Amino acid sequence: LATTVDRRNSTVGFNQKVSPWPSSVFSSDHCTTAATCIGQQTYYSPLNICEDPDCSSFFFMTLDHKTRTCVWSLEVQALLVGTIIVLLVAEIFAQRLYKQTLNVARSASRGS
């Protein structure tokens, strides 16, 4: 018996040294071409398909069907932008309140 190892497909085969079959039987001409994966898809060789990433296993991620990648959901992006705006407005308000308090304290110390 002869042993054949295909490292690309992780397969091992055994055949007789003198094969009773024509060599065309063992050629890869009869095989379908491997599927071409895009984005974050992974190739599943037993079914010759590309599997989409499991974006649901990540918080706030969804699958972009065009690029086949996991992206932040639009709701999370809007929430993040809204939070930043609220924090910015609160910081500006706190700064004005601080300056106003300092001015009141200065005028109170001058008046006494």
Coordinates of N, CA and C in Angstrom, one line a residue:
L1 N 0.8 -1.2 0.0 CA 0.0 0.0 0.0 C 0.9 1.2 0.0
A2 N 0.4 2.2 -0.7 CA 1.1 3.5 -0.7 C 0.2 4.5 0.1
T3 N 0.8 5.4 0.8 CA 0.1 6.4 1.6 C 0.3 7.8 0.9
T4 N -0.9 8.4 0.8 CA -0.9 9.8 0.3 C -1.4 10.8 1.3
V5 N -0.6 11.8 1.6 CA -1.0 12.8 2.6 C -1.2 14.2 1.9
D6 N -2.4 14.8 2.1 CA -2.7 16.1 1.5 C -2.7 17.1 2.7
R7 N -1.7 17.9 2.8 CA -1.7 18.8 4.0 C -2.6 19.9 3.8
R8 N -2.9 20.3 2.6 CA -3.8 21.5 2.4 C -5.2 21.1 2.9
N9 N -5.7 19.9 2.6 CA -7.1 19.5 3.0 C -7.1 18.7 4.2
S10 N -5.9 18.4 4.8 CA -5.8 17.6 6.1 C -6.4 16.2 5.9
T11 N -6.0 15.6 4.8 CA -6.6 14.2 4.5 C -5.4 13.2 4.3
V12 N -5.7 12.0 4.5 CA -4.8 10.9 4.3 C -5.5 9.8 3.5
G13 N -4.8 9.3 2.5 CA -5.4 8.2 1.7 C -4.4 7.1 1.5
F14 N -4.9 5.9 1.2 CA -4.1 4.7 0.9 C -4.5 4.2 -0.4
N15 N -3.6 3.7 -1.2 CA -3.9 3.1 -2.5 C -2.8 2.1 -2.8
Q16 N -3.1 1.2 -3.7 CA -2.2 0.2 -4.1 C -1.1 0.8 -4.9
K17 N 0.1 0.2 -4.9 CA 1.2 0.8 -5.7 C 0.9 0.7 -7.2
V18 N 0.3 -0.4 -7.6 CA -0.2 -0.5 -9.0 C -1.7 -0.4 -8.9
S19 N -2.2 0.7 -9.4 CA -3.6 1.0 -9.3 C -4.3 0.3 -10.4
P20 N -5.5 -0.4 -10.1 CA -6.3 -1.0 -11.2 C -7.1 0.0 -11.9
W21 N -7.2 1.3 -11.4 CA -8.0 2.3 -12.0 C -7.1 3.3 -12.8
P22 N -7.7 3.9 -13.8 CA -6.9 4.9 -14.6 C -6.6 6.1 -13.7
S23 N -5.5 6.8 -14.0 CA -5.1 7.9 -13.2 C -6.1 9.0 -13.2
S24 N -7.0 9.1 -14.1 CA -8.0 10.2 -14.2 C -8.9 10.1 -13.0
V25 N -9.1 8.9 -12.5 CA -10.0 8.7 -11.3 C -9.5 9.5 -10.1
F26 N -8.2 9.6 -10.0 CA -7.6 10.2 -8.8 C -7.3 11.7 -9.0
S27 N -7.6 12.2 -10.2 CA -7.3 13.6 -10.4 C -8.3 14.5 -9.7
S28 N -8.0 15.7 -9.5 CA -8.9 16.7 -8.8 C -9.8 17.4 -9.9
D29 N -9.8 16.9 -11.1 CA -10.6 17.6 -12.1 C -12.1 17.4 -11.8
H30 N -12.5 16.4 -11.1 CA -13.9 16.1 -10.8 C -14.4 16.9 -9.6
C31 N -13.5 17.5 -8.9 CA -13.8 18.2 -7.6 C -14.4 19.6 -8.0
T32 N -15.3 20.1 -7.1 CA -15.7 21.4 -7.3 C -14.7 22.4 -6.8
T33 N -14.7 23.6 -7.3 CA -13.7 24.6 -6.8 C -14.1 25.1 -5.4
A34 N -13.2 25.4 -4.6 CA -13.4 25.9 -3.3 C -14.2 27.2 -3.3
A35 N -15.1 27.3 -2.4 CA -15.9 28.6 -2.3 C -15.0 29.7 -1.9
T36 N -15.3 30.9 -2.4 CA -14.5 32.1 -2.1 C -15.2 32.9 -1.0
C37 N -14.5 33.0 0.1 CA -15.1 33.7 1.3 C -14.7 35.2 1.3
I38 N -15.5 36.0 1.8 CA -15.2 37.4 1.9 C -15.4 37.9 3.3
G39 N -14.8 39.0 3.7 CA -15.0 39.6 5.0 C -14.5 38.7 6.1
Q40 N -15.3 38.4 7.1 CA -15.0 37.6 8.2 C -15.5 36.2 8.1
Q41 N -15.9 35.8 6.9 CA -16.5 34.5 6.7 C -15.3 33.4 6.9
T42 N -15.7 32.2 7.3 CA -14.8 31.1 7.4 C -15.2 30.0 6.5
Y43 N -14.2 29.4 5.9 CA -14.4 28.3 4.9 C -14.7 27.0 5.7
Y44 N -15.8 26.3 5.4 CA -16.1 25.0 5.9 C -16.0 24.0 4.8
S45 N -14.9 23.3 4.8 CA -14.5 22.4 3.7 C -15.4 21.2 3.5
P46 N -16.0 20.5 4.6 CA -16.8 19.4 4.3 C -18.0 19.7 3.4
L47 N -18.6 20.9 3.5 CA -19.7 21.3 2.7 C -19.3 22.3 1.6
N48 N -18.1 22.7 1.5 CA -17.6 23.6 0.5 C -18.4 24.9 0.6
I49 N -18.6 25.5 1.8 CA -19.4 26.7 1.9 C -18.6 27.7 2.8
C50 N -19.0 28.9 2.7 CA -18.4 30.0 3.6 C -19.5 30.3 4.6
E51 N -19.1 30.2 5.9 CA -20.0 30.5 7.0 C -19.8 31.9 7.5
D52 N -20.9 32.6 7.7 CA -20.9 34.0 8.2 C -20.4 34.0 9.7
P53 N -19.8 35.0 10.1 CA -19.3 35.1 11.5 C -20.5 35.2 12.4
D54 N -20.4 34.7 13.6 CA -21.5 34.7 14.6 C -21.4 36.0 15.4
C55 N -22.0 37.0 14.8 CA -21.9 38.4 15.4 C -22.8 38.5 16.6
S56 N -23.7 37.6 16.8 CA -24.6 37.6 18.0 C -23.8 37.2 19.2
S57 N -22.7 36.7 19.1 CA -21.9 36.3 20.3 C -21.1 37.5 20.8
F58 N -21.2 38.6 20.1 CA -20.6 39.9 20.6 C -21.7 40.9 21.0
F59 N -21.5 41.6 22.0 CA -22.5 42.6 22.4 C -22.6 43.7 21.4
F60 N -23.8 44.1 21.0 CA -24.1 45.3 20.1 C -23.5 45.1 18.7
M61 N -23.3 43.9 18.2 CA -22.8 43.8 16.9 C -23.8 43.1 16.0
T62 N -23.8 43.5 14.7 CA -24.7 42.9 13.7 C -23.9 42.5 12.5
L63 N -24.4 41.7 11.7 CA -23.7 41.3 10.4 C -24.1 42.3 9.3
D64 N -23.0 42.8 8.7 CA -23.2 43.6 7.5 C -23.3 42.6 6.3
H65 N -24.4 42.5 5.7 CA -24.6 41.5 4.6 C -23.8 41.8 3.4
K66 N -23.4 43.0 3.1 CA -22.6 43.3 1.9 C -21.2 42.9 2.1
T67 N -20.6 43.2 3.3 CA -19.2 42.9 3.5 C -18.9 41.7 4.3
R68 N -20.0 41.1 4.8 CA -19.9 39.9 5.6 C -19.0 40.0 6.8
T69 N -19.1 41.2 7.5 CA -18.3 41.4 8.7 C -19.2 41.9 9.8
C70 N -18.7 41.8 11.0 CA -19.5 42.2 12.2 C -19.2 43.7 12.4
V71 N -20.3 44.5 12.5 CA -20.2 45.9 12.7 C -21.1 46.3 13.9
W72 N -20.8 47.5 14.4 CA -21.6 48.0 15.5 C -23.0 48.3 15.0
S73 N -24.0 48.0 15.8 CA -25.4 48.3 15.4 C -25.6 49.8 15.4
L74 N -26.6 50.2 14.6 CA -26.9 51.7 14.5 C -27.4 52.2 15.8
E75 N -28.1 51.4 16.5 CA -28.7 51.9 17.8 C -27.5 52.3 18.8
V76 N -26.5 51.4 18.8 CA -25.4 51.6 19.7 C -24.6 52.9 19.2
Q77 N -24.4 53.1 18.0 CA -23.7 54.2 17.5 C -24.4 55.5 17.9
A78 N -25.8 55.5 17.7 CA -26.6 56.6 18.1 C -26.5 56.9 19.6
L79 N -26.6 55.8 20.3 CA -26.5 56.0 21.8 C -25.1 56.5 22.2
L80 N -24.1 56.1 21.6 CA -22.7 56.6 21.9 C -22.6 58.1 21.6
V81 N -23.1 58.5 20.4 CA -23.0 59.9 20.0 C -23.9 60.7 21.0
G82 N -25.1 60.2 21.3 CA -25.9 61.0 22.2 C -25.3 61.1 23.6
T83 N -24.7 60.1 24.1 CA -24.0 60.1 25.4 C -22.9 61.2 25.4
I84 N -22.1 61.2 24.3 CA -21.0 62.2 24.2 C -21.6 63.6 24.2
I85 N -22.6 63.8 23.5 CA -23.2 65.2 23.4 C -23.8 65.6 24.8
V86 N -24.4 64.7 25.5 CA -25.0 65.0 26.8 C -23.8 65.3 27.8
L87 N -22.7 64.5 27.7 CA -21.6 64.8 28.6 C -20.9 66.1 28.3
L88 N -20.9 66.4 27.0 CA -20.3 67.7 26.6 C -21.1 68.9 27.1
V89 N -22.4 68.8 27.0 CA -23.3 69.9 27.4 C -23.2 70.0 29.0
A90 N -23.1 68.9 29.7 CA -23.0 68.9 31.1 C -21.7 69.5 31.5
E91 N -20.6 69.2 30.8 CA -19.3 69.8 31.1 C -19.3 71.3 30.9
I92 N -19.9 71.8 29.9 CA -20.0 73.2 29.6 C -20.9 73.9 30.7
F93 N -22.0 73.3 31.1 CA -22.8 73.8 32.1 C -22.1 73.9 33.5
A94 N -21.3 72.8 33.8 CA -20.6 72.8 35.1 C -19.5 73.8 35.1
Q95 N -18.9 74.1 33.9 CA -17.8 75.1 33.9 C -18.4 76.5 34.1
R96 N -19.6 76.8 33.5 CA -20.2 78.1 33.7 C -20.7 78.2 35.1
L97 N -21.2 77.2 35.7 CA -21.6 77.2 37.1 C -20.5 77.5 38.0
Y98 N -19.3 76.9 37.7 CA -18.1 77.0 38.5 C -17.6 78.5 38.5
K99 N -17.6 79.1 37.2 CA -17.2 80.5 37.1 C -18.2 81.4 37.8
Q100 N -19.4 81.1 37.7 CA -20.4 82.0 38.3 C -20.3 81.9 39.9
T101 N -20.0 80.7 40.4 CA -19.8 80.6 41.8 C -18.6 81.3 42.3
L102 N -17.5 81.3 41.5 CA -16.3 82.0 41.8 C -16.6 83.5 41.8
N103 N -17.3 84.0 40.9 CA -17.6 85.4 40.8 C -18.4 85.9 42.0
V104 N -19.4 85.0 42.4 CA -20.2 85.3 43.6 C -19.4 85.3 44.9
A105 N -18.4 84.4 45.0 CA -17.6 84.3 46.1 C -16.6 85.5 46.2
R106 N -16.1 85.9 45.0 CA -15.2 87.1 45.0 C -16.0 88.4 45.4
S107 N -17.2 88.5 44.9 CA -17.9 89.8 45.2 C -18.4 89.7 46.7
A108 N -18.6 88.6 47.2 CA -19.0 88.5 48.6 C -17.8 88.8 49.6
S109 N -16.6 88.3 49.2 CA -15.4 88.6 50.0 C -15.0 90.1 49.9
R110 N -15.3 90.7 48.8 CA -14.9 92.2 48.7 C -15.9 93.0 49.5
G111 N -17.2 92.5 49.6 CA -18.2 93.3 50.2 C -18.1 93.2 51.8
S112 N -17.4 92.3 52.3 CA -17.4 92.2 53.8 C -16.3 92.9 54.4

